[in-house]
Amino acid sequence: QSDQPIINLEFDSLGTRLFGEKTTEIAGSLTDSIAIFLDDQELIAPVVRTPITTGTAIIEGGFTLERAQDISLLLEGGRLPFPITLIQERSVDAILGSDSLAKSVLAGIVGFALVFLFMTLYYRVPGLVASIALLIYTAFVLAIFKLLPVTLTLSGVAATILSVGMAVDANVLIFERMKDELRNGRTLIGAINIGFNRAWPAIRDSNVSTLITCAILYYFSNQLGTTIVQGFAATLAIGVMISMFSAIMVSRTILRVNRFDWARKTAGRVCADRSI
């Protein structure tokens, strides 16, 4: 029995006096015990064999080493060595939260529509292709959020809107490179391929940098318990990865399909002119 783990308790002067009075009252009782609670949960309820008036006590009872360590840590952790001071208190009404979320979603829809309009007016057909790619990107993001699942808070909505802007930025880089290649006398299919290939390093580096930043934000917010920043980082990382896919794969595929369709129609008109 001497090798069995035990739990040692030590009391200050006030605790020694109070504990001595209570243990003297119930010492030797088979029905009474001293129950120790933490956060309204009973940790242990040992019986008292003899009065304990020395300020130290031992709890034994066939504990395993792990169980004894757990109880010791809980007893030690339940003691606050300093008073709690209220620094700030804030309450947010549920109606206010839902109203802010609705306004954020509306702002995202308006922003998406403005981006759609700008890209189509400035880049014409490529801009329309980029807008379609953004629609596909949005569908992918919402599907991923549904599958994981991801709870969209205000910070998550902000991160989603930011990732849409980064997807547009990737398309702008690609189209500007395509315009440069067309000015240099490249064919349309050559301009598409070279434009995507030369824009890819800049897109890759910027998105990887953003993903690294997201990882740092997620790690430190997890350590500090800041769930708002953690949700922002996770949502932004998901959006950035999907935006890379939509900008490179979806836009390029649609442009190539449109190019071959345009070439087929042009060839058909040439043949018709020759037959005439």
Short mmCIF file of N, CA, C and O in Angstrom, two decimals, residues 23-132:
data_model
loop_
_atom_site.label_atom_id
_atom_site.label_comp_id
_atom_site.label_asym_id
_atom_site.label_seq_id
_atom_site.Cartn_x
_atom_site.Cartn_y
_atom_site.Cartn_z
N THR A 23 -13.34 18.58 9.93
CA THR A 23 -12.91 17.18 10.05
C THR A 23 -13.15 16.65 11.46
O THR A 23 -13.39 15.45 11.64
N THR A 24 -13.10 17.53 12.43
CA THR A 24 -13.39 17.09 13.79
C THR A 24 -14.86 16.69 13.92
O THR A 24 -15.19 15.73 14.64
N GLU A 25 -15.74 17.41 13.22
CA GLU A 25 -17.17 17.12 13.29
C GLU A 25 -17.52 15.77 12.67
O GLU A 25 -18.39 15.05 13.18
N ILE A 26 -16.86 15.41 11.55
CA ILE A 26 -17.29 14.22 10.80
C ILE A 26 -16.29 13.08 10.88
O ILE A 26 -16.43 12.07 10.18
N ALA A 27 -15.25 13.21 11.69
CA ALA A 27 -14.23 12.17 11.78
C ALA A 27 -14.86 10.85 12.22
O ALA A 27 -15.64 10.80 13.18
N GLY A 28 -14.53 9.78 11.50
CA GLY A 28 -15.02 8.46 11.82
C GLY A 28 -16.41 8.16 11.31
O GLY A 28 -16.89 7.03 11.46
N SER A 29 -17.07 9.13 10.68
CA SER A 29 -18.43 8.90 10.17
C SER A 29 -18.37 8.05 8.90
O SER A 29 -17.49 8.23 8.05
N LEU A 30 -19.33 7.13 8.77
CA LEU A 30 -19.38 6.29 7.59
C LEU A 30 -20.27 6.89 6.49
O LEU A 30 -20.26 6.40 5.35
N THR A 31 -21.03 7.92 6.83
CA THR A 31 -21.96 8.53 5.86
C THR A 31 -21.53 9.90 5.40
O THR A 31 -21.90 10.35 4.32
N ASP A 32 -20.75 10.59 6.24
CA ASP A 32 -20.31 11.95 5.89
C ASP A 32 -18.91 11.91 5.26
O ASP A 32 -18.07 11.09 5.62
N SER A 33 -18.69 12.81 4.32
CA SER A 33 -17.37 12.92 3.68
C SER A 33 -17.16 14.38 3.28
O SER A 33 -18.09 15.19 3.30
N ILE A 34 -15.95 14.71 2.90
CA ILE A 34 -15.62 16.05 2.42
C ILE A 34 -15.53 16.00 0.90
O ILE A 34 -14.62 15.37 0.35
N ALA A 35 -16.47 16.63 0.23
CA ALA A 35 -16.50 16.64 -1.24
C ALA A 35 -15.78 17.88 -1.76
O ALA A 35 -15.98 18.98 -1.23
N ILE A 36 -14.95 17.69 -2.75
CA ILE A 36 -14.21 18.80 -3.38
C ILE A 36 -14.79 19.00 -4.78
O ILE A 36 -14.80 18.08 -5.60
N PHE A 37 -15.25 20.22 -5.04
CA PHE A 37 -15.88 20.56 -6.32
C PHE A 37 -15.03 21.58 -7.07
O PHE A 37 -14.38 22.44 -6.44
N LEU A 38 -15.05 21.48 -8.38
CA LEU A 38 -14.43 22.48 -9.24
C LEU A 38 -15.36 22.71 -10.42
O LEU A 38 -15.68 21.77 -11.15
N ASP A 39 -15.80 23.96 -10.60
CA ASP A 39 -16.75 24.31 -11.66
C ASP A 39 -18.01 23.45 -11.59
O ASP A 39 -18.50 22.90 -12.59
N ASP A 40 -18.52 23.30 -10.36
CA ASP A 40 -19.75 22.55 -10.10
C ASP A 40 -19.63 21.06 -10.43
O ASP A 40 -20.64 20.36 -10.56
N GLN A 41 -18.42 20.55 -10.59
CA GLN A 41 -18.19 19.14 -10.84
C GLN A 41 -17.42 18.55 -9.66
O GLN A 41 -16.41 19.09 -9.22
N GLU A 42 -17.93 17.42 -9.14
CA GLU A 42 -17.26 16.79 -8.01
C GLU A 42 -15.98 16.10 -8.47
O GLU A 42 -16.00 15.23 -9.34
N LEU A 43 -14.86 16.49 -7.86
CA LEU A 43 -13.58 15.87 -8.19
C LEU A 43 -13.36 14.61 -7.35
O LEU A 43 -12.98 13.56 -7.87
N ILE A 44 -13.61 14.73 -6.05
CA ILE A 44 -13.36 13.61 -5.15
C ILE A 44 -14.11 13.88 -3.85
O ILE A 44 -14.36 15.04 -3.49
N ALA A 45 -14.49 12.82 -3.15
CA ALA A 45 -15.22 12.96 -1.89
C ALA A 45 -14.68 11.96 -0.88
O ALA A 45 -15.30 10.92 -0.60
N PRO A 46 -13.52 12.22 -0.28
CA PRO A 46 -12.93 11.26 0.67
C PRO A 46 -13.60 11.33 2.05
O PRO A 46 -14.14 12.36 2.45
N VAL A 47 -13.56 10.21 2.76
CA VAL A 47 -14.05 10.17 4.15
C VAL A 47 -12.91 10.60 5.07
O VAL A 47 -11.73 10.59 4.69
N VAL A 48 -13.29 11.01 6.29
CA VAL A 48 -12.31 11.49 7.27
C VAL A 48 -12.19 10.45 8.38
O VAL A 48 -13.17 10.13 9.05
N ARG A 49 -10.97 9.94 8.56
CA ARG A 49 -10.76 8.92 9.59
C ARG A 49 -10.51 9.55 10.96
O ARG A 49 -11.05 9.10 11.97
N THR A 50 -9.66 10.59 10.98
CA THR A 50 -9.35 11.27 12.25
C THR A 50 -9.38 12.77 12.01
O THR A 50 -9.22 13.23 10.87
N PRO A 51 -9.56 13.58 13.04
CA PRO A 51 -9.50 15.05 12.87
C PRO A 51 -8.15 15.49 12.33
O PRO A 51 -7.10 14.97 12.73
N ILE A 52 -8.18 16.44 11.40
CA ILE A 52 -6.95 16.93 10.77
C ILE A 52 -6.79 18.39 11.17
O ILE A 52 -7.51 19.27 10.69
N THR A 53 -5.86 18.64 12.05
CA THR A 53 -5.68 20.00 12.58
C THR A 53 -4.28 20.55 12.37
O THR A 53 -3.96 21.64 12.82
N THR A 54 -3.44 19.82 11.65
CA THR A 54 -2.04 20.23 11.48
C THR A 54 -1.82 21.09 10.24
O THR A 54 -0.72 21.61 10.05
N GLY A 55 -2.83 21.22 9.37
CA GLY A 55 -2.66 22.01 8.16
C GLY A 55 -2.20 21.23 6.96
O GLY A 55 -2.02 21.77 5.88
N THR A 56 -1.98 19.93 7.13
CA THR A 56 -1.63 19.06 6.02
C THR A 56 -2.51 17.82 6.07
O THR A 56 -2.91 17.38 7.16
N ALA A 57 -2.80 17.30 4.88
CA ALA A 57 -3.66 16.11 4.81
C ALA A 57 -3.24 15.25 3.64
O ALA A 57 -2.59 15.72 2.70
N ILE A 58 -3.59 13.99 3.70
CA ILE A 58 -3.31 13.05 2.60
C ILE A 58 -4.62 12.41 2.18
O ILE A 58 -5.44 12.03 3.01
N ILE A 59 -4.78 12.31 0.84
CA ILE A 59 -5.94 11.60 0.28
C ILE A 59 -5.41 10.35 -0.40
O ILE A 59 -4.55 10.41 -1.27
N GLU A 60 -5.92 9.20 0.03
CA GLU A 60 -5.52 7.94 -0.58
C GLU A 60 -6.76 7.12 -0.87
O GLU A 60 -7.83 7.39 -0.35
N GLY A 61 -6.59 6.12 -1.72
CA GLY A 61 -7.77 5.33 -2.06
C GLY A 61 -7.57 4.51 -3.32
O GLY A 61 -8.49 4.37 -4.13
N GLY A 62 -6.38 3.99 -3.51
CA GLY A 62 -6.14 3.14 -4.66
C GLY A 62 -6.09 3.89 -5.98
O GLY A 62 -6.51 3.36 -7.02
N PHE A 63 -5.58 5.13 -5.98
CA PHE A 63 -5.48 5.91 -7.22
C PHE A 63 -4.40 5.30 -8.12
O PHE A 63 -3.39 4.78 -7.66
N THR A 64 -4.63 5.41 -9.41
CA THR A 64 -3.52 5.20 -10.35
C THR A 64 -2.68 6.47 -10.36
O THR A 64 -3.13 7.54 -9.92
N LEU A 65 -1.47 6.35 -10.87
CA LEU A 65 -0.59 7.52 -10.90
C LEU A 65 -1.18 8.63 -11.77
O LEU A 65 -1.14 9.81 -11.42
N GLU A 66 -1.77 8.23 -12.90
CA GLU A 66 -2.36 9.22 -13.80
C GLU A 66 -3.55 9.94 -13.15
O GLU A 66 -3.68 11.15 -13.26
N ARG A 67 -4.41 9.16 -12.45
CA ARG A 67 -5.57 9.75 -11.78
C ARG A 67 -5.12 10.71 -10.68
O ARG A 67 -5.68 11.80 -10.52
N ALA A 68 -4.12 10.32 -9.91
CA ALA A 68 -3.63 11.20 -8.84
C ALA A 68 -3.05 12.49 -9.41
O ALA A 68 -3.27 13.59 -8.87
N GLN A 69 -2.32 12.39 -10.51
CA GLN A 69 -1.76 13.59 -11.14
C GLN A 69 -2.86 14.49 -11.69
O GLN A 69 -2.78 15.72 -11.56
N ASP A 70 -3.89 13.90 -12.29
CA ASP A 70 -4.99 14.69 -12.82
C ASP A 70 -5.70 15.46 -11.71
O ASP A 70 -5.98 16.66 -11.85
N ILE A 71 -6.00 14.79 -10.61
CA ILE A 71 -6.69 15.47 -9.50
C ILE A 71 -5.80 16.57 -8.92
O ILE A 71 -6.27 17.67 -8.60
N SER A 72 -4.51 16.29 -8.78
CA SER A 72 -3.58 17.30 -8.24
C SER A 72 -3.55 18.54 -9.13
O SER A 72 -3.57 19.67 -8.64
N LEU A 73 -3.49 18.32 -10.45
CA LEU A 73 -3.46 19.46 -11.37
C LEU A 73 -4.76 20.25 -11.32
O LEU A 73 -4.75 21.49 -11.37
N LEU A 74 -5.89 19.55 -11.22
CA LEU A 74 -7.17 20.24 -11.15
C LEU A 74 -7.30 21.04 -9.86
O LEU A 74 -7.80 22.18 -9.86
N LEU A 75 -6.84 20.47 -8.76
CA LEU A 75 -6.89 21.20 -7.49
C LEU A 75 -5.98 22.42 -7.52
O LEU A 75 -6.33 23.50 -7.05
N GLU A 76 -4.80 22.24 -8.08
CA GLU A 76 -3.85 23.36 -8.17
C GLU A 76 -4.33 24.42 -9.16
O GLU A 76 -4.22 25.61 -8.94
N GLY A 77 -4.90 23.95 -10.30
CA GLY A 77 -5.38 24.90 -11.32
C GLY A 77 -6.60 25.66 -10.88
O GLY A 77 -6.87 26.77 -11.36
N GLY A 78 -7.38 25.10 -9.96
CA GLY A 78 -8.57 25.80 -9.49
C GLY A 78 -8.27 26.95 -8.56
O GLY A 78 -9.14 27.75 -8.25
N ARG A 79 -7.03 27.07 -8.12
CA ARG A 79 -6.65 28.15 -7.21
C ARG A 79 -6.16 29.34 -8.00
O ARG A 79 -5.22 29.23 -8.80
N LEU A 80 -6.80 30.48 -7.83
CA LEU A 80 -6.38 31.71 -8.51
C LEU A 80 -5.51 32.53 -7.57
O LEU A 80 -5.99 33.00 -6.54
N PRO A 81 -4.24 32.73 -7.91
CA PRO A 81 -3.36 33.46 -7.01
C PRO A 81 -3.55 34.97 -7.07
O PRO A 81 -2.88 35.70 -6.36
N PHE A 82 -4.43 35.47 -7.93
CA PHE A 82 -4.62 36.91 -8.07
C PHE A 82 -6.09 37.19 -8.33
O PHE A 82 -6.81 36.34 -8.86
N PRO A 83 -6.58 38.35 -7.96
CA PRO A 83 -7.99 38.67 -8.17
C PRO A 83 -8.27 38.95 -9.64
O PRO A 83 -7.40 39.37 -10.40
N ILE A 84 -9.51 38.70 -10.04
CA ILE A 84 -9.95 38.96 -11.42
C ILE A 84 -10.46 40.39 -11.50
O ILE A 84 -11.32 40.81 -10.72
N THR A 85 -9.92 41.15 -12.46
CA THR A 85 -10.34 42.54 -12.67
C THR A 85 -11.01 42.65 -14.02
O THR A 85 -10.42 42.25 -15.04
N LEU A 86 -12.20 43.15 -14.06
CA LEU A 86 -12.93 43.33 -15.31
C LEU A 86 -12.39 44.54 -16.05
O LEU A 86 -12.44 45.67 -15.54
N ILE A 87 -11.82 44.31 -17.23
CA ILE A 87 -11.23 45.39 -18.02
C ILE A 87 -12.23 45.92 -19.04
O ILE A 87 -12.41 47.13 -19.19
N GLN A 88 -12.92 45.03 -19.73
CA GLN A 88 -13.86 45.45 -20.75
C GLN A 88 -15.00 44.45 -20.83
O GLN A 88 -14.80 43.24 -20.69
N GLU A 89 -16.17 44.95 -21.04
CA GLU A 89 -17.35 44.10 -21.19
C GLU A 89 -18.15 44.60 -22.38
O GLU A 89 -18.40 45.81 -22.52
N ARG A 90 -18.53 43.69 -23.26
CA ARG A 90 -19.27 44.07 -24.47
C ARG A 90 -20.34 43.02 -24.74
O ARG A 90 -20.08 41.82 -24.62
N SER A 91 -21.49 43.47 -25.08
CA SER A 91 -22.58 42.57 -25.46
C SER A 91 -23.10 42.99 -26.82
O SER A 91 -23.32 44.18 -27.09
N VAL A 92 -23.28 42.00 -27.71
CA VAL A 92 -23.76 42.25 -29.07
C VAL A 92 -25.10 41.54 -29.22
O VAL A 92 -25.20 40.33 -29.03
N ASP A 93 -26.11 42.30 -29.53
CA ASP A 93 -27.43 41.74 -29.71
C ASP A 93 -27.47 40.84 -30.94
O ASP A 93 -26.78 41.10 -31.93
N ALA A 94 -28.26 39.79 -30.89
CA ALA A 94 -28.34 38.85 -32.02
C ALA A 94 -28.86 39.54 -33.28
O ALA A 94 -28.43 39.25 -34.40
N ILE A 95 -29.78 40.50 -33.11
CA ILE A 95 -30.31 41.22 -34.27
C ILE A 95 -29.23 42.06 -34.92
O ILE A 95 -29.11 42.12 -36.15
N LEU A 96 -28.37 42.70 -34.10
CA LEU A 96 -27.27 43.50 -34.65
C LEU A 96 -26.31 42.63 -35.42
O LEU A 96 -25.85 42.99 -36.51
N GLY A 97 -26.00 41.42 -34.89
CA GLY A 97 -25.08 40.53 -35.60
C GLY A 97 -25.63 40.08 -36.93
O GLY A 97 -24.93 40.08 -37.94
N SER A 98 -26.90 39.69 -36.98
CA SER A 98 -27.51 39.24 -38.23
C SER A 98 -27.62 40.40 -39.22
O SER A 98 -27.44 40.20 -40.43
N ASP A 99 -27.88 41.60 -38.72
CA ASP A 99 -27.97 42.77 -39.60
C ASP A 99 -26.61 43.08 -40.23
O ASP A 99 -26.51 43.36 -41.43
N SER A 100 -25.55 43.00 -39.43
CA SER A 100 -24.20 43.25 -39.96
C SER A 100 -23.82 42.20 -40.99
O SER A 100 -23.21 42.51 -42.02
N LEU A 101 -24.18 40.94 -40.72
CA LEU A 101 -23.87 39.87 -41.67
C LEU A 101 -24.62 40.07 -42.99
O LEU A 101 -24.06 39.89 -44.07
N ALA A 102 -25.89 40.47 -42.90
CA ALA A 102 -26.68 40.70 -44.11
C ALA A 102 -26.11 41.86 -44.93
O ALA A 102 -26.03 41.78 -46.17
N LYS A 103 -25.68 42.92 -44.26
CA LYS A 103 -25.07 44.05 -44.98
C LYS A 103 -23.75 43.65 -45.61
O LYS A 103 -23.42 44.11 -46.72
N SER A 104 -22.99 42.80 -44.94
CA SER A 104 -21.72 42.34 -45.52
C SER A 104 -21.96 41.50 -46.77
O SER A 104 -21.24 41.64 -47.77
N VAL A 105 -22.96 40.63 -46.72
CA VAL A 105 -23.28 39.82 -47.90
C VAL A 105 -23.75 40.71 -49.04
O VAL A 105 -23.36 40.51 -50.21
N LEU A 106 -24.57 41.71 -48.74
CA LEU A 106 -25.03 42.65 -49.78
C LEU A 106 -23.85 43.42 -50.38
O LEU A 106 -23.78 43.60 -51.60
N ALA A 107 -22.92 43.84 -49.53
CA ALA A 107 -21.74 44.54 -50.04
C ALA A 107 -20.92 43.64 -50.96
O ALA A 107 -20.39 44.09 -51.98
N GLY A 108 -20.83 42.34 -50.60
CA GLY A 108 -20.11 41.40 -51.46
C GLY A 108 -20.78 41.23 -52.81
O GLY A 108 -20.10 41.17 -53.85
N ILE A 109 -22.11 41.16 -52.83
CA ILE A 109 -22.84 41.02 -54.10
C ILE A 109 -22.66 42.26 -54.98
O ILE A 109 -22.41 42.16 -56.19
N VAL A 110 -22.78 43.44 -54.37
CA VAL A 110 -22.59 44.68 -55.12
C VAL A 110 -21.17 44.78 -55.67
O VAL A 110 -20.94 45.14 -56.83
N GLY A 111 -20.19 44.43 -54.84
CA GLY A 111 -18.80 44.46 -55.29
C GLY A 111 -18.55 43.50 -56.43
O GLY A 111 -17.85 43.82 -57.40
N PHE A 112 -19.13 42.31 -56.33
CA PHE A 112 -18.97 41.32 -57.40
C PHE A 112 -19.59 41.83 -58.70
O PHE A 112 -19.01 41.67 -59.78
N ALA A 113 -20.76 42.47 -58.61
CA ALA A 113 -21.42 43.00 -59.82
C ALA A 113 -20.58 44.10 -60.45
O ALA A 113 -20.46 44.19 -61.69
N LEU A 114 -19.98 44.97 -59.63
CA LEU A 114 -19.13 46.04 -60.17
C LEU A 114 -17.89 45.48 -60.84
O LEU A 114 -17.46 45.97 -61.90
N VAL A 115 -17.29 44.45 -60.23
CA VAL A 115 -16.12 43.81 -60.84
C VAL A 115 -16.51 43.16 -62.17
O VAL A 115 -15.79 43.28 -63.18
N PHE A 116 -17.66 42.50 -62.20
CA PHE A 116 -18.18 41.88 -63.42
C PHE A 116 -18.32 42.94 -64.52
O PHE A 116 -17.89 42.72 -65.67
N LEU A 117 -18.91 44.08 -64.19
CA LEU A 117 -19.14 45.15 -65.16
C LEU A 117 -17.83 45.74 -65.66
O LEU A 117 -17.64 45.94 -66.87
N PHE A 118 -16.89 46.00 -64.73
CA PHE A 118 -15.61 46.60 -65.12
C PHE A 118 -14.82 45.67 -66.03
O PHE A 118 -14.29 46.10 -67.07
N MET A 119 -14.72 44.40 -65.65
CA MET A 119 -13.94 43.46 -66.45
C MET A 119 -14.52 43.29 -67.84
O MET A 119 -13.79 43.20 -68.84
N THR A 120 -15.85 43.26 -67.94
CA THR A 120 -16.48 43.07 -69.24
C THR A 120 -16.31 44.29 -70.13
O THR A 120 -16.03 44.17 -71.33
N LEU A 121 -16.45 45.50 -69.56
CA LEU A 121 -16.32 46.72 -70.34
C LEU A 121 -14.88 46.98 -70.76
O LEU A 121 -14.62 47.46 -71.87
N TYR A 122 -13.93 46.68 -69.88
CA TYR A 122 -12.54 47.03 -70.18
C TYR A 122 -11.84 45.98 -71.04
O TYR A 122 -11.11 46.31 -71.97
N TYR A 123 -12.08 44.69 -70.74
CA TYR A 123 -11.37 43.63 -71.46
C TYR A 123 -12.24 42.92 -72.49
O TYR A 123 -11.78 41.99 -73.15
N ARG A 124 -13.49 43.32 -72.60
CA ARG A 124 -14.43 42.74 -73.58
C ARG A 124 -14.58 41.22 -73.36
O ARG A 124 -14.96 40.80 -72.29
N VAL A 125 -14.26 40.44 -74.38
CA VAL A 125 -14.48 38.99 -74.29
C VAL A 125 -13.63 38.35 -73.18
O VAL A 125 -14.15 37.56 -72.39
N PRO A 126 -12.34 38.66 -73.10
CA PRO A 126 -11.58 38.09 -71.97
C PRO A 126 -12.15 38.50 -70.62
O PRO A 126 -12.14 37.70 -69.67
N GLY A 127 -12.64 39.72 -70.51
CA GLY A 127 -13.25 40.15 -69.26
C GLY A 127 -14.51 39.37 -68.94
O GLY A 127 -14.77 39.04 -67.78
N LEU A 128 -15.30 39.07 -69.97
CA LEU A 128 -16.49 38.24 -69.77
C LEU A 128 -16.09 36.83 -69.33
O LEU A 128 -16.74 36.23 -68.47
N VAL A 129 -15.01 36.32 -69.93
CA VAL A 129 -14.50 35.01 -69.53
C VAL A 129 -14.06 35.02 -68.06
O VAL A 129 -14.36 34.10 -67.29
N ALA A 130 -13.37 36.09 -67.66
CA ALA A 130 -12.94 36.20 -66.26
C ALA A 130 -14.14 36.28 -65.32
O ALA A 130 -14.12 35.70 -64.22
N SER A 131 -15.19 36.97 -65.75
CA SER A 131 -16.39 37.06 -64.93
C SER A 131 -17.06 35.70 -64.77
O SER A 131 -17.54 35.34 -63.68
N ILE A 132 -17.09 34.93 -65.85
CA ILE A 132 -17.65 33.58 -65.76
C ILE A 132 -16.80 32.71 -64.83
O ILE A 132 -17.32 31.93 -64.03
#
